[in-house]
Short mmCIF file of C-alpha atoms in Angstrom, two decimals:
data_model
loop_
_atom_site.label_atom_id
_atom_site.label_comp_id
_atom_site.label_asym_id
_atom_site.label_seq_id
_atom_site.Cartn_x
_atom_site.Cartn_y
_atom_site.Cartn_z
CA UNK T 1 -0.04 -0.06 -0.14
CA UNK T 2 1.43 3.29 -0.91
CA UNK T 3 2.92 5.21 2.22
CA UNK T 4 1.46 8.55 0.78
CA UNK T 5 -2.18 7.19 1.15
CA UNK T 6 -4.82 8.72 3.78
CA UNK T 7 -6.17 5.83 5.82
CA UNK T 8 -8.93 5.73 8.27
CA UNK T 9 -8.48 3.17 11.03
CA UNK T 10 -11.44 2.35 13.32
CA UNK T 11 -12.71 0.05 16.10
CA UNK T 12 -16.27 -0.37 17.24
CA UNK T 13 -17.03 -1.03 20.99
CA UNK T 14 -20.43 -2.68 21.90
CA UNK T 15 -21.86 0.11 23.99
CA UNK T 16 -22.55 3.80 23.87
CA UNK T 17 -19.79 5.41 25.79
CA UNK T 18 -20.73 8.23 28.28
CA UNK T 19 -19.96 11.42 26.02
CA UNK T 20 -19.28 13.51 29.25
CA UNK T 21 -16.71 10.99 30.24
CA UNK T 22 -15.15 10.94 26.90
CA UNK T 23 -14.82 14.79 27.11
CA UNK T 24 -13.35 15.23 30.53
CA UNK T 25 -10.93 12.06 30.20
CA UNK T 26 -9.84 12.26 26.74
CA UNK T 27 -10.58 15.79 24.90
CA UNK T 28 -10.31 18.22 27.65
CA UNK T 29 -6.39 17.73 28.15
CA UNK T 30 -5.79 18.86 24.73
CA UNK T 31 -5.87 22.64 23.97
CA UNK T 32 -8.23 22.25 20.97
CA UNK T 33 -10.86 19.83 20.93
CA UNK T 34 -14.83 19.52 19.96
CA UNK T 35 -17.87 17.92 20.97
CA UNK T 36 -20.68 17.93 18.40
CA UNK T 37 -23.34 16.97 20.89
CA UNK T 38 -26.74 15.21 19.88
CA UNK T 39 -27.97 16.08 23.51
CA UNK T 40 -31.29 15.70 22.17
CA UNK T 41 -32.09 13.12 19.60
CA UNK T 42 -35.19 13.36 17.08
CA UNK T 43 -36.30 11.30 14.00
CA UNK T 44 -34.08 12.14 11.25
CA UNK T 45 -31.67 14.13 13.60
CA UNK T 46 -29.38 13.45 16.23
CA UNK T 47 -28.28 9.91 15.95
CA UNK T 48 -24.54 10.25 16.52
CA UNK T 49 -22.41 12.52 18.94
CA UNK T 50 -18.76 13.19 17.64
CA UNK T 51 -15.85 13.81 20.15
CA UNK T 52 -12.13 14.38 19.01
CA UNK T 53 -9.06 16.24 18.85
CA UNK T 54 -6.26 16.80 16.33
CA UNK T 55 -4.01 14.27 17.55
CA UNK T 56 -1.44 12.30 15.82
CA UNK T 57 1.32 13.31 13.05
CA UNK T 58 -1.25 15.10 10.94
CA UNK T 59 -3.41 16.93 13.69
CA UNK T 60 -3.91 20.55 12.79
CA UNK T 61 -5.77 23.61 13.63
CA UNK T 62 -6.76 26.20 11.00
CA UNK T 63 -7.30 29.81 12.39
CA UNK T 64 -8.29 32.79 10.19
CA UNK T 65 -9.55 36.29 10.23
CA UNK T 66 -11.12 38.33 7.32
CA UNK T 67 -8.78 40.41 5.41
CA UNK T 68 -5.36 38.64 6.51
CA UNK T 69 -4.97 37.05 3.27
CA UNK T 70 -3.77 33.84 4.88
CA UNK T 71 -4.82 30.97 7.36
CA UNK T 72 -2.77 30.34 10.11
CA UNK T 73 -2.19 26.72 10.84
CA UNK T 74 -1.35 25.40 14.35
CA UNK T 75 -0.25 21.88 15.44
CA UNK T 76 -2.01 19.68 17.41
CA UNK T 77 -0.47 21.09 20.24
CA UNK T 78 -1.92 24.83 19.44
CA UNK T 79 1.80 25.86 18.23
CA UNK T 80 2.29 27.91 15.07
CA UNK T 81 3.23 25.76 12.05
CA UNK T 82 2.77 28.06 9.22
CA UNK T 83 0.11 29.52 6.73
CA UNK T 84 -2.18 28.71 3.81
CA UNK T 85 -2.69 31.41 1.56
CA UNK T 86 -6.21 32.93 0.62
CA UNK T 87 -9.19 32.65 3.02
CA UNK T 88 -10.74 29.60 5.15
CA UNK T 89 -12.93 28.42 2.29
CA UNK T 90 -9.89 28.01 -0.06
CA UNK T 91 -8.05 26.44 2.93
CA UNK T 92 -10.74 23.86 3.61
CA UNK T 93 -11.18 22.91 0.14
CA UNK T 94 -7.45 22.47 -0.27
CA UNK T 95 -7.51 20.42 2.79
CA UNK T 96 -10.40 18.26 2.29
CA UNK T 97 -9.33 17.37 -1.45
CA UNK T 98 -5.75 16.47 -0.37
CA UNK T 99 -7.00 13.95 2.41
CA UNK T 100 -10.16 12.62 0.94
CA UNK T 101 -11.43 9.32 1.94
CA UNK T 102 -14.29 7.27 1.47
CA UNK T 103 -14.83 4.47 4.33
CA UNK T 104 -18.15 3.60 2.89
CA UNK T 105 -18.55 0.91 5.87
CA UNK T 106 -18.67 3.57 8.67
CA UNK T 107 -22.57 4.33 9.33
CA UNK T 108 -21.90 8.31 9.90
CA UNK T 109 -20.67 11.12 7.68
CA UNK T 110 -17.80 12.73 9.37
CA UNK T 111 -15.24 10.35 8.38
CA UNK T 112 -11.92 12.17 9.43
CA UNK T 113 -12.34 15.88 8.35
CA UNK T 114 -12.59 19.19 10.13
CA UNK T 115 -14.81 20.61 13.05
CA UNK T 116 -15.36 24.20 13.79
CA UNK T 117 -17.07 27.32 13.09
CA UNK T 118 -17.43 30.27 10.60
CA UNK T 119 -18.15 33.63 12.49
CA UNK T 120 -20.83 36.14 11.38
CA UNK T 121 -18.26 38.85 10.40
CA UNK T 122 -16.82 35.97 7.74
CA UNK T 123 -19.68 37.53 5.56
CA UNK T 124 -16.66 39.96 4.53
CA UNK T 125 -15.51 36.91 2.28
CA UNK T 126 -19.16 36.35 1.23
CA UNK T 127 -19.66 39.50 -0.51
CA UNK T 128 -21.04 41.76 2.40
CA UNK T 129 -18.63 44.40 3.82
CA UNK T 130 -16.71 43.56 7.21
CA UNK T 131 -17.70 46.60 9.22
CA UNK T 132 -16.97 45.40 12.54
CA UNK T 133 -13.95 43.11 13.85
CA UNK T 134 -14.66 40.20 16.54
CA UNK T 135 -12.70 39.54 19.53
CA UNK T 136 -12.65 36.09 18.69
CA UNK T 137 -11.03 34.53 15.13
CA UNK T 138 -13.57 34.71 12.39
CA UNK T 139 -13.16 30.85 11.80
CA UNK T 140 -11.45 28.17 13.64
CA UNK T 141 -11.53 24.59 12.31
CA UNK T 142 -9.90 21.61 14.05
CA UNK T 143 -8.84 18.38 12.32
CA UNK T 144 -10.58 15.51 13.46
CA UNK T 145 -7.87 13.02 13.41
CA UNK T 146 -8.72 11.39 16.50
CA UNK T 147 -12.29 10.85 17.15
CA UNK T 148 -14.95 9.02 19.38
CA UNK T 149 -18.62 8.72 17.49
CA UNK T 150 -21.30 7.55 19.82
CA UNK T 151 -24.50 5.88 18.18
CA UNK T 152 -27.14 6.97 20.34
CA UNK T 153 -29.74 4.69 18.37
CA UNK T 154 -27.67 1.09 18.43
CA UNK T 155 -26.19 2.05 21.65
CA UNK T 156 -22.61 1.64 20.42
CA UNK T 157 -19.53 3.52 19.67
CA UNK T 158 -16.79 4.05 17.18
CA UNK T 159 -13.19 4.91 17.38
CA UNK T 160 -11.67 6.69 14.53
CA UNK T 161 -8.04 7.60 13.54
CA UNK T 162 -6.85 9.17 10.51
CA UNK T 163 -3.18 8.57 9.65
CA UNK T 164 -0.89 8.22 6.88
CA UNK T 165 2.72 7.05 7.53
CA UNK T 166 1.68 6.64 11.17
CA UNK T 167 -0.44 3.81 11.28
CA UNK T 168 1.12 2.13 14.04
CA UNK T 169 0.46 4.87 16.18
CA UNK T 170 -3.05 5.16 15.14
CA UNK T 171 -3.61 1.97 15.88
CA UNK T 172 -2.23 2.06 19.34
CA UNK T 173 -4.57 5.03 20.24
CA UNK T 174 -7.63 2.88 19.06
CA UNK T 175 -6.40 -0.10 21.45
CA UNK T 176 -5.57 2.27 24.51
CA UNK T 177 -9.10 4.39 23.94
CA UNK T 178 -10.98 1.10 23.69
CA UNK T 179 -9.34 -0.21 26.75
CA UNK T 180 -9.94 3.22 28.55
CA UNK T 181 -13.76 3.17 27.50
CA UNK T 182 -14.34 -0.32 28.82
CA UNK T 183 -12.62 0.26 32.23
CA UNK T 184 -14.08 3.60 33.15
CA UNK T 185 -17.20 4.55 34.95
CA UNK T 186 -18.94 7.71 33.93
CA UNK T 187 -18.34 10.70 36.07
CA UNK T 188 -20.79 12.16 38.93
CA UNK T 189 -23.38 14.53 37.24
CA UNK T 190 -23.75 17.15 39.57
CA UNK T 191 -27.05 19.00 38.34
CA UNK T 192 -26.84 22.48 40.09
CA UNK T 193 -28.16 25.32 37.97
CA UNK T 194 -29.78 28.51 38.93
CA UNK T 195 -32.56 30.70 37.56
CA UNK T 196 -30.60 34.12 36.93
CA UNK T 197 -31.73 37.20 35.42
CA UNK T 198 -28.96 38.91 33.05
CA UNK T 199 -31.42 41.56 31.50
CA UNK T 200 -29.62 44.32 33.34
CA UNK T 201 -26.56 43.22 31.81
CA UNK T 202 -27.80 43.71 28.21
CA UNK T 203 -25.65 45.91 25.89
CA UNK T 204 -28.53 47.32 24.43
CA UNK T 205 -30.86 48.53 27.29
CA UNK T 206 -34.74 47.66 26.86
CA UNK T 207 -35.26 51.46 25.84
CA UNK T 208 -32.84 51.46 23.27
CA UNK T 209 -33.79 48.08 21.77
CA UNK T 210 -37.09 49.01 21.53
CA UNK T 211 -36.04 51.97 19.65
CA UNK T 212 -34.07 49.59 17.32
CA UNK T 213 -37.02 47.89 16.52
CA UNK T 214 -38.94 51.15 15.53
CA UNK T 215 -35.84 51.79 13.36
CA UNK T 216 -36.15 48.45 11.68
CA UNK T 217 -39.88 49.20 11.46
CA UNK T 218 -39.04 52.53 9.52
CA UNK T 219 -36.65 50.61 7.31
CA UNK T 220 -39.39 48.17 6.29
CA UNK T 221 -41.96 50.61 5.53
CA UNK T 222 -39.36 52.36 3.66
CA UNK T 223 -38.92 49.30 1.27
CA UNK T 224 -35.34 48.93 2.19
CA UNK T 225 -35.92 45.06 3.57
CA UNK T 226 -38.64 42.68 4.23
CA UNK T 227 -37.33 41.37 7.33
CA UNK T 228 -34.37 42.13 9.62
CA UNK T 229 -33.18 39.90 12.14
CA UNK T 230 -32.11 42.43 15.00
CA UNK T 231 -30.16 41.21 17.99
CA UNK T 232 -29.02 42.02 21.43
CA UNK T 233 -26.14 40.41 23.64
CA UNK T 234 -25.08 39.96 27.28
CA UNK T 235 -21.49 40.11 28.35
CA UNK T 236 -20.73 39.16 31.96
CA UNK T 237 -17.75 38.35 33.92
CA UNK T 238 -17.06 34.54 34.16
CA UNK T 239 -14.74 32.50 36.41
CA UNK T 240 -15.96 29.24 36.02
CA UNK T 241 -15.31 26.05 34.00
CA UNK T 242 -16.71 26.32 30.69
CA UNK T 243 -16.75 22.43 29.73
CA UNK T 244 -18.78 22.00 33.34
CA UNK T 245 -21.18 24.92 32.67
CA UNK T 246 -21.63 23.18 29.25
CA UNK T 247 -22.49 19.98 30.81
CA UNK T 248 -25.21 21.72 32.99
CA UNK T 249 -26.48 23.55 29.85
CA UNK T 250 -27.18 20.15 27.89
CA UNK T 251 -29.20 18.76 30.66
CA UNK T 252 -31.42 21.74 31.14
CA UNK T 253 -31.54 22.81 27.40
CA UNK T 254 -30.65 19.49 25.08
CA UNK T 255 -30.62 20.02 21.65
CA UNK T 256 -30.13 18.58 18.35
CA UNK T 257 -27.22 20.49 16.96
CA UNK T 258 -25.53 21.45 20.43
CA UNK T 259 -21.97 21.37 20.65
CA UNK T 260 -18.85 22.40 22.86
CA UNK T 261 -15.71 23.30 21.12
CA UNK T 262 -12.77 23.97 23.43
CA UNK T 263 -10.29 26.40 21.09
CA UNK T 264 -7.31 27.56 22.86
CA UNK T 265 -8.71 30.82 24.69
CA UNK T 266 -11.98 30.57 23.12
CA UNK T 267 -14.74 28.11 24.19
CA UNK T 268 -18.36 27.95 22.45
CA UNK T 269 -21.16 26.70 24.47
CA UNK T 270 -23.86 25.92 21.97
CA UNK T 271 -27.49 24.48 22.40
CA UNK T 272 -28.65 25.08 18.96
CA UNK T 273 -32.13 23.79 17.66
CA UNK T 274 -31.45 25.08 14.08
CA UNK T 275 -29.49 23.02 11.17
CA UNK T 276 -28.04 25.45 8.56
CA UNK T 277 -26.66 22.94 6.09
CA UNK T 278 -26.57 19.50 5.65
CA UNK T 279 -24.55 17.81 2.59
CA UNK T 280 -24.49 14.27 2.25
CA UNK T 281 -21.98 12.14 0.32
CA UNK T 282 -24.21 12.05 -2.92
CA UNK T 283 -24.37 15.80 -2.98
CA UNK T 284 -28.15 16.17 -1.61
CA UNK T 285 -28.31 19.16 0.56
CA UNK T 286 -30.82 20.47 3.24
CA UNK T 287 -31.44 23.28 5.28
CA UNK T 288 -33.73 23.48 8.17
CA UNK T 289 -34.45 27.42 8.91
CA UNK T 290 -36.35 28.43 12.21
CA UNK T 291 -38.27 31.54 12.60
CA UNK T 292 -41.13 31.68 15.03
CA UNK T 293 -40.74 31.19 18.44
CA UNK T 294 -42.98 30.81 21.67
CA UNK T 295 -42.14 29.54 25.46
CA UNK T 296 -43.26 26.50 26.60
CA UNK T 297 -45.68 26.17 29.33
CA UNK T 298 -45.99 23.92 32.71
CA UNK T 299 -49.67 23.12 31.95
CA UNK T 300 -49.86 20.51 28.93
CA UNK T 301 -53.36 22.20 27.86
CA UNK T 302 -51.83 25.60 28.11
CA UNK T 303 -48.58 24.35 26.20
CA UNK T 304 -50.96 22.64 23.59
CA UNK T 305 -52.72 26.10 23.17
CA UNK T 306 -49.33 28.38 22.66
CA UNK T 307 -48.06 25.57 20.19
CA UNK T 308 -51.35 25.99 18.04
CA UNK T 309 -51.32 29.63 17.98
CA UNK T 310 -47.61 29.73 16.77
CA UNK T 311 -48.69 27.36 13.96
CA UNK T 312 -51.50 29.76 13.22
CA UNK T 313 -49.83 32.82 13.80
CA UNK T 314 -49.76 35.14 10.32
CA UNK T 315 -46.62 37.04 11.79
CA UNK T 316 -44.50 34.03 12.47
CA UNK T 317 -45.65 32.56 9.15
CA UNK T 318 -44.50 35.39 7.09
CA UNK T 319 -41.08 35.49 8.86
CA UNK T 320 -40.72 31.91 8.16
CA UNK T 321 -41.75 32.10 4.32
CA UNK T 322 -39.25 35.13 3.66
CA UNK T 323 -36.40 32.85 4.85
CA UNK T 324 -37.51 29.95 2.95
CA UNK T 325 -37.65 32.11 -0.24
CA UNK T 326 -34.17 33.54 0.74
CA UNK T 327 -32.87 29.90 1.30
CA UNK T 328 -34.19 28.71 -2.20
CA UNK T 329 -32.57 31.67 -4.00
CA UNK T 330 -29.32 30.89 -2.11
CA UNK T 331 -29.46 26.98 -2.99
CA UNK T 332 -30.33 27.73 -6.74
CA UNK T 333 -26.85 29.67 -7.02
CA UNK T 334 -25.28 26.33 -6.49
CA UNK T 335 -27.69 23.45 -6.64
CA UNK T 336 -28.71 21.55 -9.66
CA UNK T 337 -31.48 23.27 -11.90
CA UNK T 338 -34.93 22.17 -10.71
CA UNK T 339 -33.76 20.04 -7.67
CA UNK T 340 -34.51 22.81 -5.04
CA UNK T 341 -37.69 22.00 -3.25
CA UNK T 342 -39.29 22.69 0.02
CA UNK T 343 -40.58 19.03 1.69
CA UNK T 344 -41.44 20.24 4.88
CA UNK T 345 -43.38 23.77 5.47
CA UNK T 346 -44.11 25.41 8.62
CA UNK T 347 -44.04 22.31 11.12
CA UNK T 348 -43.73 23.37 14.76
CA UNK T 349 -40.88 21.42 16.80
CA UNK T 350 -40.92 21.42 20.60
CA UNK T 351 -37.83 21.97 22.67
CA UNK T 352 -37.24 22.16 26.69
CA UNK T 353 -38.10 25.98 26.82
CA UNK T 354 -39.38 26.95 23.50
CA UNK T 355 -42.00 25.80 20.52
CA UNK T 356 -40.45 26.77 17.01
CA UNK T 357 -41.49 26.86 13.53
CA UNK T 358 -39.47 24.99 11.34
CA UNK T 359 -39.28 24.53 7.38
CA UNK T 360 -36.96 22.34 5.54
CA UNK T 361 -35.43 23.37 2.02
CA UNK T 362 -33.71 20.42 -0.14
CA UNK T 363 -31.53 20.43 -3.23
CA UNK T 364 -28.78 18.57 -4.91
CA UNK T 365 -25.28 19.98 -5.90
CA UNK T 366 -23.89 19.33 -9.39
CA UNK T 367 -20.87 17.37 -10.15
CA UNK T 368 -17.62 19.55 -9.22
CA UNK T 369 -19.46 21.39 -6.54
CA UNK T 370 -18.69 20.52 -2.97
CA UNK T 371 -19.96 21.35 0.34
CA UNK T 372 -17.57 24.27 1.02
CA UNK T 373 -18.91 26.27 -1.94
CA UNK T 374 -22.29 25.60 -1.04
CA UNK T 375 -21.64 27.06 2.55
CA UNK T 376 -20.05 30.07 0.76
CA UNK T 377 -23.03 30.87 -0.99
CA UNK T 378 -25.42 30.70 1.80
CA UNK T 379 -23.40 32.34 4.44
CA UNK T 380 -24.41 33.77 6.54
CA UNK T 381 -27.87 32.11 7.49
CA UNK T 382 -30.68 34.06 6.28
CA UNK T 383 -32.64 33.22 9.29
CA UNK T 384 -29.74 35.32 11.19
CA UNK T 385 -30.03 38.32 8.54
CA UNK T 386 -33.39 38.72 6.99
CA UNK T 387 -34.05 39.46 3.31
CA UNK T 388 -32.97 40.46 0.84
CA UNK T 389 -29.85 39.44 2.38
CA UNK T 390 -27.05 42.01 1.36
CA UNK T 391 -28.98 45.37 2.07
CA UNK T 392 -30.36 43.92 5.38
CA UNK T 393 -26.86 43.07 6.56
CA UNK T 394 -25.93 46.98 5.96
CA UNK T 395 -28.90 47.85 8.10
CA UNK T 396 -27.91 45.67 10.66
CA UNK T 397 -24.37 46.82 10.75
CA UNK T 398 -25.72 50.25 11.27
CA UNK T 399 -27.98 49.54 14.04
CA UNK T 400 -26.14 47.03 15.89
CA UNK T 401 -22.79 48.92 15.92
CA UNK T 402 -21.01 45.77 17.24
CA UNK T 403 -19.73 42.71 15.79
CA UNK T 404 -21.62 39.46 16.25
CA UNK T 405 -18.68 37.35 16.59
CA UNK T 406 -19.59 33.23 16.94
CA UNK T 407 -22.95 33.93 17.35
CA UNK T 408 -25.07 34.17 14.39
CA UNK T 409 -22.42 32.00 12.41
CA UNK T 410 -22.11 28.29 11.67
CA UNK T 411 -20.65 25.51 13.57
CA UNK T 412 -20.33 21.83 12.60
CA UNK T 413 -18.17 19.75 10.20
CA UNK T 414 -16.74 18.97 6.62
CA UNK T 415 -15.91 15.30 6.40
CA UNK T 416 -13.25 13.99 4.17
CA UNK T 417 -15.91 11.99 2.05
CA UNK T 418 -17.82 15.09 0.94
CA UNK T 419 -20.28 15.47 3.55
CA UNK T 420 -20.89 18.28 5.87
CA UNK T 421 -23.10 19.35 8.60
CA UNK T 422 -23.57 22.74 10.09
CA UNK T 423 -25.89 24.35 12.44
CA UNK T 424 -26.90 27.94 12.91
CA UNK T 425 -25.12 29.33 16.03
CA UNK T 426 -28.03 30.60 18.20
CA UNK T 427 -28.57 29.61 22.00
CA UNK T 428 -25.06 29.90 22.59
CA UNK T 429 -22.37 31.22 24.87
CA UNK T 430 -19.04 32.23 23.88
CA UNK T 431 -16.12 32.42 26.84
CA UNK T 432 -12.89 34.23 26.08
CA UNK T 433 -10.67 36.06 28.62
CA UNK T 434 -12.87 35.91 31.81
CA UNK T 435 -16.00 36.99 29.94
CA UNK T 436 -18.87 35.30 28.57
CA UNK T 437 -21.00 36.58 25.71
CA UNK T 438 -24.63 35.61 24.87
CA UNK T 439 -26.34 36.94 21.96
CA UNK T 440 -30.21 36.59 21.06
CA UNK T 441 -32.52 38.30 19.04
CA UNK T 442 -35.45 37.88 16.47
CA UNK T 443 -37.10 38.84 13.05
CA UNK T 444 -38.69 42.25 12.59
CA UNK T 445 -41.47 42.60 10.20
CA UNK T 446 -43.84 44.92 9.48
CA UNK T 447 -46.53 43.75 11.81
CA UNK T 448 -43.79 43.33 14.74
CA UNK T 449 -44.74 44.91 18.21
CA UNK T 450 -41.66 46.22 19.69
CA UNK T 451 -42.41 45.14 23.28
CA UNK T 452 -43.38 41.54 21.97
CA UNK T 453 -39.85 41.55 20.25
CA UNK T 454 -37.92 42.45 23.24
CA UNK T 455 -39.98 39.71 25.42
CA UNK T 456 -38.83 37.30 22.52
CA UNK T 457 -35.19 38.21 22.67
CA UNK T 458 -35.29 37.47 26.45
CA UNK T 459 -36.82 34.17 26.14
CA UNK T 460 -34.06 32.99 23.56
CA UNK T 461 -31.34 34.43 25.64
CA UNK T 462 -32.42 32.55 28.85
CA UNK T 463 -31.62 29.14 27.18
CA UNK T 464 -27.61 29.24 26.94
CA UNK T 465 -27.40 30.71 30.40
CA UNK T 466 -29.44 28.18 32.20
CA UNK T 467 -26.56 25.93 32.83
CA UNK T 468 -24.89 28.97 35.24
CA UNK T 469 -24.52 29.21 38.62
CA UNK T 470 -23.39 32.27 40.75
CA UNK T 471 -20.12 30.65 41.35
CA UNK T 472 -19.51 31.00 37.38
CA UNK T 473 -19.75 34.65 37.75
CA UNK T 474 -16.66 36.73 37.81
#
């Protein structure tokens, strides 16, 4: 066998490993690691959770800022290892092509590849001006060279190692990791969480947010936009353990597209319910935009009333329809002609704290087009901008007057076999330098009520903060 060929070596263990144990024991010791966490499984979503780090001879991290002209390459330990010319999209396409593998026998799509995020300000490389500079990198992608895949449906675990000329070391990792999982008990799970009120810490006060909604309505009435996704942010001192806070968050607010990313001095605690893009190995692609949110009720009868009201609301239906049309247009720029369709329209999905109105858009990529190219064409997700996208993003930059950073971007993976799965980064906290930032917002349309929009923003803000305790606050 040629020494230069990329190989996937794997092992299967006959039980579902505890993901919290895997994160604490196998991933946390590394400066860069990932946990794509299906903490809420649903039919058609959330079968697998993936945890890993850039181990072995070919582990690396790609880190990028818009306008830099090059992607910084770090080794698996987080040390500088050179640069790649161009932007992060070009770097990912190059690496994915160089390391391509098939591994059809594996039952999941992340067969080696890269896991990470695109921040909202990466729109500067997608045809929109880059007005604000984020305190976090605009993109970070971790090579999934050592990975644990947990199958929640069949109750088994796969260990995967990417190698080239280091096959012996890869096989040793598989063996020692199998032994470790078989011999270790899951950790204790302290479940302390408190209901904390952070409304006084909003970057934009209630009065100013109401005024911003009114400004959006003026732009809508002037015909400058049809829908504007306005957001706010909480920033608070944070002295806790981000991974421990995420473990509490996932138990109190489970979500099908959740994640914890440990990225050097940045940690991302994500409980997103929204898929941005999924691309299969055969080129079929899908997006599941969410527009329309209502709070869950403790009483089942009252909860059912809220659910039906959401489904019937003209405002929320209008929000959703506009984003579906936007996505159909974005897909149409890349997908095969005639392949774009909407198999599910305005369906209500229920989560721990909210009901959401969700639609599904699908298409098929032509030969020679890949998941990275589709992502560039669709980024940022229309559910976090509004429509029409270019002009609406200009309005957002003027009104918000700050970067969104990781929030409103996309997080997930690009696999070496051509598949990809990315979420929309909502219901997410980002920890960096002793600070925790959480964004939240909503779509403003012509019949929006400013007070109701403010209350909806607070409802969304609450979900990713449910894992915090007073001991976490610096």
